[in-house]
PDB file of C-alpha atoms and ligand atoms in Angstrom:
ATOM      1  CA  ALA A  10       2.539  12.031 -21.796  1.00 55.00           C
ATOM      2  CA  GLY A  11      -1.078  13.078 -22.217  1.00 66.00           C
ATOM      3  CA  ARG A  12      -2.858  15.867 -23.981  1.00 77.00           C
ATOM      4  CA  LEU A  13      -2.103  19.512 -23.377  1.00 84.00           C
ATOM      5  CA  VAL A  14      -5.164  21.234 -21.944  1.00 84.00           C
ATOM      6  CA  LEU A  15      -5.123  25.031 -22.090  1.00 87.00           C
ATOM      7  CA  GLY A  16      -7.422  27.450 -20.328  1.00 87.00           C
ATOM      8  CA  VAL A  17      -7.983  30.709 -22.273  1.00 91.00           C
ATOM      9  CA  ARG A  18      -9.270  33.985 -20.805  1.00 92.00           C
ATOM     10  CA  VAL A  19      -9.703  37.111 -22.973  1.00 92.00           C
ATOM     11  CA  THR A  20     -10.159  40.478 -21.246  1.00 93.00           C
ATOM     12  CA  PRO A  21     -10.623  43.685 -23.306  1.00 91.00           C
ATOM     13  CA  LEU A  22      -8.308  46.386 -21.953  1.00 92.00           C
ATOM     14  CA  SER A  23      -9.191  49.211 -24.318  1.00 92.00           C
ATOM     15  CA  ASP A  24     -10.603  49.657 -27.845  1.00 90.00           C
ATOM     16  CA  ASP A  25      -7.539  48.190 -29.519  1.00 91.00           C
ATOM     17  CA  HIS A  26      -5.971  46.058 -26.763  1.00 93.00           C
ATOM     18  CA  VAL A  27      -6.999  42.747 -25.276  1.00 93.00           C
ATOM     19  CA  LEU A  28      -5.316  40.698 -22.604  1.00 94.00           C
ATOM     20  CA  ILE A  29      -5.149  36.983 -23.384  1.00 93.00           C
ATOM     21  CA  LEU A  30      -4.302  34.655 -20.506  1.00 92.00           C
ATOM     22  CA  LEU A  31      -3.365  31.087 -21.285  1.00 91.00           C
ATOM     23  CA  ASP A  32      -2.875  28.598 -18.495  1.00 89.00           C
ATOM     24  CA  ASP A  33      -1.855  24.982 -18.601  1.00 87.00           C
ATOM     25  CA  ARG A  34      -4.666  22.908 -17.115  1.00 86.00           C
ATOM     26  CA  SER A  35      -3.182  19.523 -18.131  1.00 85.00           C
ATOM     27  CA  GLN A  36      -2.101  18.657 -14.629  1.00 83.00           C
ATOM     28  CA  LEU A  37      -5.459  19.683 -13.203  1.00 84.00           C
ATOM     29  CA  ARG A  38      -7.267  17.622 -15.824  1.00 85.00           C
ATOM     30  CA  ARG A  39      -5.110  14.596 -15.055  1.00 82.00           C
ATOM     31  CA  VAL A  40      -5.877  14.907 -11.340  1.00 80.00           C
ATOM     32  CA  GLU A  41      -9.601  15.129 -12.142  1.00 84.00           C
ATOM     33  CA  GLU A  42      -9.412  12.047 -14.359  1.00 83.00           C
ATOM     34  CA  THR A  43      -7.509  10.081 -11.709  1.00 80.00           C
ATOM     35  CA  ARG A  44     -10.068  11.065  -9.113  1.00 82.00           C
ATOM     36  CA  ARG A  45     -12.962  10.032 -11.343  1.00 86.00           C
ATOM     37  CA  ASP A  46     -11.339   6.653 -12.097  1.00 86.00           C
ATOM     38  CA  PHE A  47     -10.787   6.161  -8.386  1.00 86.00           C
ATOM     39  CA  VAL A  48     -14.455   6.778  -7.576  1.00 87.00           C
ATOM     40  CA  VAL A  49     -15.504   4.347 -10.330  1.00 88.00           C
ATOM     41  CA  ASN A  50     -13.091   1.719  -8.986  1.00 88.00           C
ATOM     42  CA  VAL A  51     -14.215   2.195  -5.411  1.00 89.00           C
ATOM     43  CA  SER A  52     -17.891   1.815  -6.285  1.00 90.00           C
ATOM     44  CA  HIS A  53     -17.051  -1.296  -8.281  1.00 87.00           C
ATOM     45  CA  GLU A  54     -15.097  -2.751  -5.351  1.00 87.00           C
ATOM     46  CA  LEU A  55     -17.931  -2.024  -2.921  1.00 90.00           C
ATOM     47  CA  LYS A  56     -20.641  -3.454  -5.136  1.00 91.00           C
ATOM     48  CA  THR A  57     -19.585  -7.092  -4.714  1.00 87.00           C
ATOM     49  CA  PRO A  58     -19.621  -7.292  -0.900  1.00 90.00           C
ATOM     50  CA  VAL A  59     -22.742  -5.118  -0.647  1.00 93.00           C
ATOM     51  CA  ALA A  60     -24.589  -7.386  -3.104  1.00 93.00           C
ATOM     52  CA  GLY A  61     -23.288 -10.337  -1.081  1.00 92.00           C
ATOM     53  CA  LEU A  62     -24.763  -8.904   2.128  1.00 94.00           C
ATOM     54  CA  SER A  63     -28.091  -8.352   0.471  1.00 95.00           C
ATOM     55  CA  LEU A  64     -28.262 -11.917  -0.913  1.00 95.00           C
ATOM     56  CA  LEU A  65     -27.172 -13.399   2.395  1.00 95.00           C
ATOM     57  CA  SER A  66     -29.863 -11.548   4.324  1.00 94.00           C
ATOM     58  CA  GLU A  67     -32.475 -12.972   1.940  1.00 94.00           C
ATOM     59  CA  ALA A  68     -30.976 -16.434   2.372  1.00 95.00           C
ATOM     60  CA  ILE A  69     -31.253 -16.077   6.159  1.00 94.00           C
ATOM     61  CA  ASP A  70     -34.899 -15.111   5.799  1.00 93.00           C
ATOM     62  CA  ASP A  71     -35.555 -18.237   3.742  1.00 93.00           C
ATOM     63  CA  ALA A  72     -33.602 -20.489   6.117  1.00 92.00           C
ATOM     64  CA  ARG A  73     -35.290 -19.366   9.335  1.00 89.00           C
ATOM     65  CA  ASP A  74     -36.105 -22.949  10.352  1.00 91.00           C
ATOM     66  CA  ASP A  75     -32.592 -24.236   9.824  1.00 94.00           C
ATOM     67  CA  PRO A  76     -30.335 -22.891  12.624  1.00 93.00           C
ATOM     68  CA  GLU A  77     -27.225 -24.473  11.118  1.00 95.00           C
ATOM     69  CA  ALA A  78     -27.751 -22.656   7.787  1.00 94.00           C
ATOM     70  CA  VAL A  79     -28.545 -19.398   9.578  1.00 94.00           C
ATOM     71  CA  HIS A  80     -25.263 -19.723  11.478  1.00 95.00           C
ATOM     72  CA  ARG A  81     -23.352 -20.348   8.231  1.00 95.00           C
ATOM     73  CA  PHE A  82     -24.924 -17.389   6.469  1.00 95.00           C
ATOM     74  CA  THR A  83     -24.383 -14.972   9.357  1.00 95.00           C
ATOM     75  CA  LYS A  84     -20.737 -15.994   9.432  1.00 95.00           C
ATOM     76  CA  ARG A  85     -20.456 -15.149   5.751  1.00 94.00           C
ATOM     77  CA  MET A  86     -22.213 -11.847   6.359  1.00 95.00           C
ATOM     78  CA  ARG A  87     -19.532 -10.990   8.913  1.00 94.00           C
ATOM     79  CA  THR A  88     -16.828 -11.764   6.342  1.00 91.00           C
ATOM     80  CA  GLU A  89     -18.452  -9.430   3.813  1.00 92.00           C
ATOM     81  CA  ALA A  90     -18.902  -6.720   6.442  1.00 94.00           C
ATOM     82  CA  ASP A  91     -15.220  -7.076   7.431  1.00 91.00           C
ATOM     83  CA  ARG A  92     -14.245  -6.674   3.787  1.00 89.00           C
ATOM     84  CA  ILE A  93     -16.271  -3.470   3.437  1.00 92.00           C
ATOM     85  CA  ASN A  94     -14.762  -2.189   6.657  1.00 93.00           C
ATOM     86  CA  ARG A  95     -11.238  -2.912   5.496  1.00 90.00           C
ATOM     87  CA  LEU A  96     -11.830  -1.406   2.086  1.00 91.00           C
ATOM     88  CA  VAL A  97     -13.196   1.800   3.617  1.00 92.00           C
ATOM     89  CA  MET A  98     -10.247   2.034   6.024  1.00 91.00           C
ATOM     90  CA  GLU A  99      -7.728   1.538   3.227  1.00 90.00           C
ATOM     91  CA  ILE A 100      -9.472   4.068   0.989  1.00 90.00           C
ATOM     92  CA  VAL A 101      -9.288   6.652   3.769  1.00 89.00           C
ATOM     93  CA  GLU A 102      -5.608   5.851   4.363  1.00 87.00           C
ATOM     94  CA  PHE A 103      -4.854   5.988   0.653  1.00 87.00           C
ATOM     95  CA  SER A 104      -6.645   9.320   0.135  1.00 84.00           C
ATOM     96  CA  ARG A 105      -4.832  10.827   3.118  1.00 83.00           C
ATOM     97  CA  LEU A 106      -1.482   9.752   1.664  1.00 84.00           C
ATOM     98  CA  GLN A 107      -2.340  11.068  -1.761  1.00 77.00           C
ATOM     99  CA  VAL A 108      -3.287  14.477  -0.445  1.00 72.00           C
ATOM    100  CA  ALA A 109      -0.244  14.840   1.820  1.00 72.00           C
ATOM    101  CA  GLU A 110       2.767  15.184  -0.436  1.00 68.00           C
ATOM    102  CA  THR A 111       5.042  15.743   2.488  1.00 71.00           C
ATOM    103  CA  LEU A 112       4.896  14.438   6.014  1.00 78.00           C
ATOM    104  CA  ASP A 113       3.352  16.565   8.758  1.00 78.00           C
ATOM    105  CA  ASP A 114       5.906  16.226  11.478  1.00 83.00           C
ATOM    106  CA  PRO A 115       8.816  13.967  10.504  1.00 90.00           C
ATOM    107  CA  GLN A 116      10.618  12.304  13.385  1.00 93.00           C
ATOM    108  CA  ARG A 117      13.783  10.265  13.641  1.00 95.00           C
ATOM    109  CA  VAL A 118      12.579   6.681  13.164  1.00 96.00           C
ATOM    110  CA  ASP A 119      14.448   3.466  13.871  1.00 97.00           C
ATOM    111  CA  VAL A 120      13.295   1.308  10.954  1.00 97.00           C
ATOM    112  CA  ARG A 121      14.344  -1.824  12.860  1.00 97.00           C
ATOM    113  CA  GLU A 122      11.628  -1.136  15.431  1.00 97.00           C
ATOM    114  CA  CYS A 123       9.028  -0.692  12.668  1.00 97.00           C
ATOM    115  CA  VAL A 124      10.059  -4.012  11.128  1.00 98.00           C
ATOM    116  CA  ALA A 125       9.878  -5.788  14.513  1.00 97.00           C
ATOM    117  CA  GLU A 126       6.394  -4.374  15.092  1.00 97.00           C
ATOM    118  CA  ALA A 127       5.201  -5.342  11.612  1.00 98.00           C
ATOM    119  CA  ILE A 128       6.464  -8.909  12.071  1.00 98.00           C
ATOM    120  CA  GLU A 129       4.800  -9.110  15.490  1.00 97.00           C
ATOM    121  CA  HIS A 130       1.545  -8.011  13.867  1.00 96.00           C
ATOM    122  CA  MET A 131       1.702 -10.680  11.165  1.00 97.00           C
ATOM    123  CA  ARG A 132       3.022 -13.550  13.295  1.00 96.00           C
ATOM    124  CA  LEU A 133      -0.366 -15.062  14.181  1.00 95.00           C
ATOM    125  CA  MET A 134      -1.642 -15.063  10.610  1.00 95.00           C
ATOM    126  CA  ALA A 135       1.641 -16.581   9.384  1.00 97.00           C
ATOM    127  CA  ASP A 136       1.521 -19.283  12.114  1.00 97.00           C
ATOM    128  CA  GLU A 137      -2.034 -20.197  11.113  1.00 95.00           C
ATOM    129  CA  ARG A 138      -0.804 -20.821   7.583  1.00 95.00           C
ATOM    130  CA  ASN A 139       2.334 -22.601   8.702  1.00 97.00           C
ATOM    131  CA  ILE A 140       4.586 -19.931   7.212  1.00 98.00           C
ATOM    132  CA  GLY A 141       7.712 -18.899   9.099  1.00 97.00           C
ATOM    133  CA  ILE A 142       8.848 -15.279   9.291  1.00 98.00           C
ATOM    134  CA  GLN A 143      12.599 -14.860   9.677  1.00 97.00           C
ATOM    135  CA  ALA A 144      14.123 -11.476  10.500  1.00 96.00           C
ATOM    136  CA  HIS A 145      17.657 -10.610   9.350  1.00 96.00           C
ATOM    137  CA  ASP A 146      19.487  -7.638  10.751  1.00 93.00           C
ATOM    138  CA  GLU A 147      23.104  -6.696  10.258  1.00 87.00           C
ATOM    139  CA  GLY A 148      22.926  -4.465  13.295  1.00 87.00           C
ATOM    140  CA  ASN A 149      23.937  -1.240  11.523  1.00 88.00           C
ATOM    141  CA  ARG A 150      22.182   2.029  12.255  1.00 91.00           C
ATOM    142  CA  ALA A 151      18.933   2.056  10.265  1.00 96.00           C
ATOM    143  CA  GLU A 152      17.271   5.406  10.905  1.00 96.00           C
ATOM    144  CA  VAL A 153      15.220   7.621   8.641  1.00 97.00           C
ATOM    145  CA  PHE A 154      13.164  10.784   9.067  1.00 95.00           C
ATOM    146  CA  GLY A 155       9.468  10.139   8.822  1.00 95.00           C
ATOM    147  CA  ASP A 156       6.380   8.684  10.399  1.00 94.00           C
ATOM    148  CA  PRO A 157       6.949   5.401  12.295  1.00 95.00           C
ATOM    149  CA  ASP A 158       3.311   4.293  11.926  1.00 94.00           C
ATOM    150  CA  LEU A 159       3.405   4.733   8.151  1.00 94.00           C
ATOM    151  CA  ILE A 160       6.705   2.860   7.816  1.00 97.00           C
ATOM    152  CA  THR A 161       5.307   0.034   9.958  1.00 97.00           C
ATOM    153  CA  THR A 162       2.194  -0.046   7.730  1.00 96.00           C
ATOM    154  CA  ALA A 163       4.334  -0.270   4.576  1.00 97.00           C
ATOM    155  CA  VAL A 164       6.415  -3.169   5.907  1.00 98.00           C
ATOM    156  CA  ARG A 165       3.320  -4.906   7.269  1.00 97.00           C
ATOM    157  CA  ASN A 166       1.561  -4.693   3.897  1.00 97.00           C
ATOM    158  CA  LEU A 167       4.565  -6.333   2.209  1.00 98.00           C
ATOM    159  CA  ILE A 168       4.729  -9.126   4.806  1.00 98.00           C
ATOM    160  CA  GLU A 169       0.976  -9.643   4.578  1.00 96.00           C
ATOM    161  CA  ASN A 170       1.212 -10.101   0.805  1.00 96.00           C
ATOM    162  CA  ALA A 171       4.188 -12.444   1.199  1.00 97.00           C
ATOM    163  CA  VAL A 172       2.099 -14.589   3.553  1.00 96.00           C
ATOM    164  CA  ASN A 173      -1.069 -14.363   1.427  1.00 93.00           C
ATOM    165  CA  TYR A 174       0.599 -15.388  -1.817  1.00 94.00           C
ATOM    166  CA  SER A 175       2.734 -18.241  -0.401  1.00 95.00           C
ATOM    167  CA  GLY A 176       1.964 -21.847   0.406  1.00 94.00           C
ATOM    168  CA  SER A 177       2.098 -23.745   3.677  1.00 96.00           C
ATOM    169  CA  GLY A 178       5.581 -24.679   4.899  1.00 97.00           C
ATOM    170  CA  THR A 179       7.345 -21.787   3.150  1.00 97.00           C
ATOM    171  CA  ARG A 180       9.375 -18.981   4.712  1.00 98.00           C
ATOM    172  CA  VAL A 181       9.294 -15.196   4.526  1.00 98.00           C
ATOM    173  CA  ASP A 182      12.641 -13.424   5.067  1.00 98.00           C
ATOM    174  CA  VAL A 183      12.637  -9.815   6.195  1.00 98.00           C
ATOM    175  CA  ALA A 184      16.049  -8.131   6.012  1.00 98.00           C
ATOM    176  CA  VAL A 185      16.899  -4.640   7.279  1.00 97.00           C
ATOM    177  CA  LYS A 186      20.102  -2.971   6.127  1.00 96.00           C
ATOM    178  CA  GLY A 187      21.465   0.409   7.023  1.00 95.00           C
ATOM    179  CA  SER A 188      24.177   2.328   5.189  1.00 92.00           C
ATOM    180  CA  PRO A 189      25.218   5.989   5.585  1.00 91.00           C
ATOM    181  CA  ASP A 190      22.866   6.994   2.751  1.00 95.00           C
ATOM    182  CA  LEU A 191      20.151   4.419   2.583  1.00 96.00           C
ATOM    183  CA  VAL A 192      18.000   2.158   4.717  1.00 97.00           C
ATOM    184  CA  THR A 193      16.557  -0.859   2.925  1.00 98.00           C
ATOM    185  CA  VAL A 194      13.954  -3.393   3.981  1.00 98.00           C
ATOM    186  CA  ALA A 195      13.626  -6.446   1.743  1.00 98.00           C
ATOM    187  CA  VAL A 196      10.708  -8.861   2.112  1.00 98.00           C
ATOM    188  CA  LYS A 197      11.363 -12.113   0.291  1.00 98.00           C
ATOM    189  CA  ASP A 198       8.917 -14.984  -0.087  1.00 98.00           C
ATOM    190  CA  GLN A 199       8.863 -18.443  -1.643  1.00 97.00           C
ATOM    191  CA  GLY A 200       5.362 -17.996  -3.007  1.00 95.00           C
ATOM    192  CA  SER A 201       3.587 -17.972  -6.346  1.00 92.00           C
ATOM    193  CA  GLY A 202       5.617 -15.115  -7.806  1.00 95.00           C
ATOM    194  CA  ILE A 203       4.345 -12.543 -10.300  1.00 95.00           C
ATOM    195  CA  PRO A 204       4.448 -12.865 -14.103  1.00 93.00           C
ATOM    196  CA  ALA A 205       7.180 -10.616 -15.574  1.00 92.00           C
ATOM    197  CA  GLY A 206       4.693  -8.608 -17.657  1.00 91.00           C
ATOM    198  CA  GLU A 207       2.641  -7.632 -14.611  1.00 92.00           C
ATOM    199  CA  ILE A 208       5.300  -6.731 -12.104  1.00 93.00           C
ATOM    200  CA  GLU A 209       5.163  -2.978 -12.783  1.00 90.00           C
ATOM    201  CA  ARG A 210       1.394  -2.949 -12.592  1.00 93.00           C
ATOM    202  CA  VAL A 211       1.010  -4.448  -9.108  1.00 95.00           C
ATOM    203  CA  PHE A 212       1.633  -1.007  -7.576  1.00 95.00           C
ATOM    204  CA  GLU A 213      -1.422   0.448  -9.339  1.00 92.00           C
ATOM    205  CA  ARG A 214      -4.563   0.936  -7.289  1.00 90.00           C
ATOM    206  CA  PHE A 215      -6.886  -2.069  -7.438  1.00 89.00           C
ATOM    207  CA  TYR A 216      -4.611  -3.993  -9.810  1.00 90.00           C
ATOM    208  CA  ARG A 217      -4.509  -7.711  -9.014  1.00 90.00           C
ATOM    209  CA  VAL A 218      -2.817 -10.526 -10.875  1.00 90.00           C
ATOM    210  CA  ASP A 219      -5.468 -12.991  -9.735  1.00 86.00           C
ATOM    211  CA  ALA A 220      -8.555 -11.119  -8.538  1.00 80.00           C
ATOM    212  CA  ALA A 221     -10.296 -14.233  -7.184  1.00 78.00           C
ATOM    213  CA  ARG A 222      -7.296 -15.176  -5.070  1.00 77.00           C
ATOM    214  CA  SER A 223      -6.863 -11.639  -3.767  1.00 78.00           C
ATOM    215  CA  ARG A 224     -10.531 -11.461  -2.718  1.00 74.00           C
ATOM    216  CA  ARG A 225     -10.334 -14.873  -1.022  1.00 76.00           C
ATOM    217  CA  THR A 226      -7.525 -13.638   1.202  1.00 77.00           C
ATOM    218  CA  GLY A 227      -9.417 -10.426   1.991  1.00 76.00           C
ATOM    219  CA  GLY A 228      -7.201  -8.311  -0.289  1.00 82.00           C
ATOM    220  CA  THR A 229      -8.435  -4.882  -1.333  1.00 86.00           C
ATOM    221  CA  GLY A 230      -5.990  -4.265  -4.186  1.00 90.00           C
ATOM    222  CA  LEU A 231      -4.766  -1.123  -2.431  1.00 93.00           C
ATOM    223  CA  GLY A 232      -1.961  -2.590  -0.299  1.00 94.00           C
ATOM    224  CA  LEU A 233       0.947  -1.963  -2.686  1.00 96.00           C
ATOM    225  CA  ALA A 234      -0.402   1.407  -3.851  1.00 94.00           C
ATOM    226  CA  ILE A 235      -0.324   2.449  -0.185  1.00 94.00           C
ATOM    227  CA  VAL A 236       3.265   1.161   0.183  1.00 96.00           C
ATOM    228  CA  LYS A 237       4.299   3.109  -2.919  1.00 95.00           C
ATOM    229  CA  HIS A 238       2.820   6.342  -1.593  1.00 93.00           C
ATOM    230  CA  ILE A 239       4.352   5.903   1.850  1.00 95.00           C
ATOM    231  CA  CYS A 240       7.796   5.401   0.282  1.00 96.00           C
ATOM    232  CA  ALA A 241       7.357   8.423  -2.009  1.00 93.00           C
ATOM    233  CA  ASN A 242       6.286  10.594   0.943  1.00 92.00           C
ATOM    234  CA  HIS A 243       9.536   9.602   2.656  1.00 94.00           C
ATOM    235  CA  GLY A 244      11.627  10.468  -0.415  1.00 94.00           C
ATOM    236  CA  GLY A 245      12.205   6.790  -1.181  1.00 96.00           C
ATOM    237  CA  GLU A 246      10.878   4.029  -3.398  1.00 97.00           C
ATOM    238  CA  VAL A 247       9.651   0.451  -3.465  1.00 98.00           C
ATOM    239  CA  THR A 248      10.635  -2.056  -6.127  1.00 97.00           C
ATOM    240  CA  ALA A 249       9.642  -5.617  -6.907  1.00 97.00           C
ATOM    241  CA  TRP A 250      11.574  -8.549  -8.243  1.00 97.00           C
ATOM    242  CA  SER A 251       9.960 -11.867  -8.961  1.00 96.00           C
ATOM    243  CA  GLU A 252      10.320 -15.165 -10.681  1.00 91.00           C
ATOM    244  CA  GLU A 253       7.011 -16.819 -11.419  1.00 88.00           C
ATOM    245  CA  GLY A 254       6.616 -19.972  -9.371  1.00 86.00           C
ATOM    246  CA  HIS A 255       9.676 -19.238  -7.234  1.00 91.00           C
ATOM    247  CA  GLY A 256       8.727 -16.254  -5.149  1.00 96.00           C
ATOM    248  CA  SER A 257       9.047 -12.487  -4.980  1.00 97.00           C
ATOM    249  CA  THR A 258      11.151  -9.884  -3.237  1.00 98.00           C
ATOM    250  CA  PHE A 259       9.821  -6.408  -2.484  1.00 98.00           C
ATOM    251  CA  THR A 260      12.419  -3.838  -1.428  1.00 98.00           C
ATOM    252  CA  ILE A 261      11.794  -0.517   0.284  1.00 98.00           C
ATOM    253  CA  ARG A 262      14.622   2.047   0.031  1.00 98.00           C
ATOM    254  CA  LEU A 263      14.529   5.179   2.142  1.00 97.00           C
ATOM    255  CA  PRO A 264      17.099   7.957   2.524  1.00 97.00           C
ATOM    256  CA  ALA A 265      18.941   7.494   5.817  1.00 96.00           C
ATOM    257  CA  ALA A 266      18.829  10.094   8.575  1.00 94.00           C
ATOM    258  CA  HIS A 267      22.345  11.216   9.382  1.00 81.00           C
ATOM    259  CA  PRO A 268      23.488  10.760  12.973  1.00 78.00           C
ATOM    260  CA  GLU A 269      22.682  13.619  15.322  1.00 72.00           C
ATOM    261  CA  PRO A 270      25.674  16.006  15.593  1.00 67.00           C
ATOM    262  CA  SER A 271      26.197  15.227  19.273  1.00 63.00           C
ATOM    263  CA  GLU A 272      26.644  11.562  18.385  1.00 56.00           C
ATOM    264  CA  THR A 273      29.292  12.169  15.761  1.00 53.00           C
ATOM    265  CA  THR A 274      32.666  10.993  16.950  1.00 56.00           C
ATOM    266  CA  ILE A 275      35.721  12.884  15.816  1.00 57.00           C
ATOM    267  CA  ASP A 276      38.815  10.873  15.203  1.00 60.00           C
ATOM    268  CA  ARG A 277      41.744  12.487  16.921  1.00 60.00           C
ATOM    269  CA  PRO A 278      45.330  11.526  16.307  1.00 60.00           C
ATOM    270  CA  VAL A 279      46.725   9.529  19.209  1.00 58.00           C
ATOM    271  CA  ASP A 280      49.513  11.377  21.027  1.00 58.00           C
TER     272      ASP A 280
HETATM  273  P1  ADP B  13      -4.121  -7.200  -2.636  1.00 51.97           P
HETATM  274  O1  ADP B  13      -4.990  -6.612  -1.597  1.00 51.97           O
HETATM  275  O2  ADP B  13      -4.878  -7.783  -3.782  1.00 51.97           O
HETATM  276  O3  ADP B  13      -3.078  -8.108  -2.087  1.00 51.97           O
HETATM  277  P2  ADP B  13      -1.919  -5.414  -3.328  1.00 51.97           P
HETATM  278  O4  ADP B  13      -1.932  -4.026  -3.860  1.00 51.97           O
HETATM  279  O5  ADP B  13      -1.263  -5.619  -2.003  1.00 51.97           O
HETATM  280  O6  ADP B  13      -3.427  -5.903  -3.291  1.00 51.97           O
HETATM  281  O7  ADP B  13      -1.221  -6.346  -4.402  1.00 51.97           O
HETATM  282  C1  ADP B  13      -1.653  -6.296  -5.754  1.00 51.97           C
HETATM  283  C2  ADP B  13      -1.499  -7.647  -6.417  1.00 51.97           C
HETATM  284  O8  ADP B  13      -0.094  -7.960  -6.570  1.00 51.97           O
HETATM  285  C3  ADP B  13      -2.071  -8.821  -5.631  1.00 51.97           C
HETATM  286  O9  ADP B  13      -3.449  -8.990  -5.881  1.00 51.97           O
HETATM  287  C4  ADP B  13      -1.240  -9.986  -6.155  1.00 51.97           C
HETATM  288  O10 ADP B  13      -1.775 -10.437  -7.378  1.00 51.97           O
HETATM  289  C5  ADP B  13       0.127  -9.359  -6.444  1.00 51.97           C
HETATM  290  N1  ADP B  13       1.081  -9.580  -5.329  1.00 51.97           N
HETATM  291  C6  ADP B  13       1.417  -8.689  -4.368  1.00 51.97           C
HETATM  292  N2  ADP B  13       2.359  -9.189  -3.541  1.00 51.97           N
HETATM  293  C7  ADP B  13       2.641 -10.434  -3.993  1.00 51.97           C
HETATM  294  C8  ADP B  13       3.552 -11.474  -3.578  1.00 51.97           C
HETATM  295  N3  ADP B  13       4.347 -11.321  -2.519  1.00 51.97           N
HETATM  296  N4  ADP B  13       3.568 -12.626  -4.312  1.00 51.97           N
HETATM  297  C9  ADP B  13       2.758 -12.774  -5.388  1.00 51.97           C
HETATM  298  N5  ADP B  13       1.887 -11.837  -5.829  1.00 51.97           N
HETATM  299  C10 ADP B  13       1.822 -10.679  -5.147  1.00 51.97           C
END
């Protein structure tokens, strides 16, 4: 899809010959457009917390004689500063992933360990909201080639969303499955769900179903775009399934790393 953009260069070779070079710039133009949209989005995202900081500092000035109000406003300033910090960190992470189409130095990664680490990371936040995280593991080999930190980040982002968009007393199930070809991680919640018409769009940068809710939970709108890029960089994919009002399941599928040759057992006929 999209327009064809051609670059034309004409070079005279002699009195009756010219060399015409045509090159397809469509891809380049699309990259430029994406980059420009991204910059516009980023400045839009930064505007709100920066304006918030500015207003809060004025409010503190006005409330100098009221220590309780000053305390309240400084607390809110910290929240806004944290949001800016998080946004900047995620933008850096996202840009790095976009630039790197392949991984620098892929290693053999046990996805089970990444999942355990991601759950560990999210446990406190889930406890605070009275949401249980339940791990399910069939015990099969679940190894891929890639970057363990990135895989942990992807799983953590999915669990974080599951916790953020679910109510108190619900449960998040995280299941790891390994097969000879594929390793899957499914994160299932009992939360608000996503309307059918929007499910494809949630992987777009800065797309939110409910912007107010996302901002309240400190969301940047980049979490799923980061997951999508991490999966693509590993030769895999992430998909979403959801029923509005009944919860969502996000599934990461990555190509499995085959066992190292030394570990392969050869079946020999019994004498
Ligand atoms: P955010 O920082 O806003 O959470 P994401 O890219 O992680 O950004 O997600 C994009 C949007 O997709 C969210 O704002 C939310 O509307 C929706 N979403 C993501 N995960 C879930 C989920 N588990 N349940 C319901 N909605 C979700």
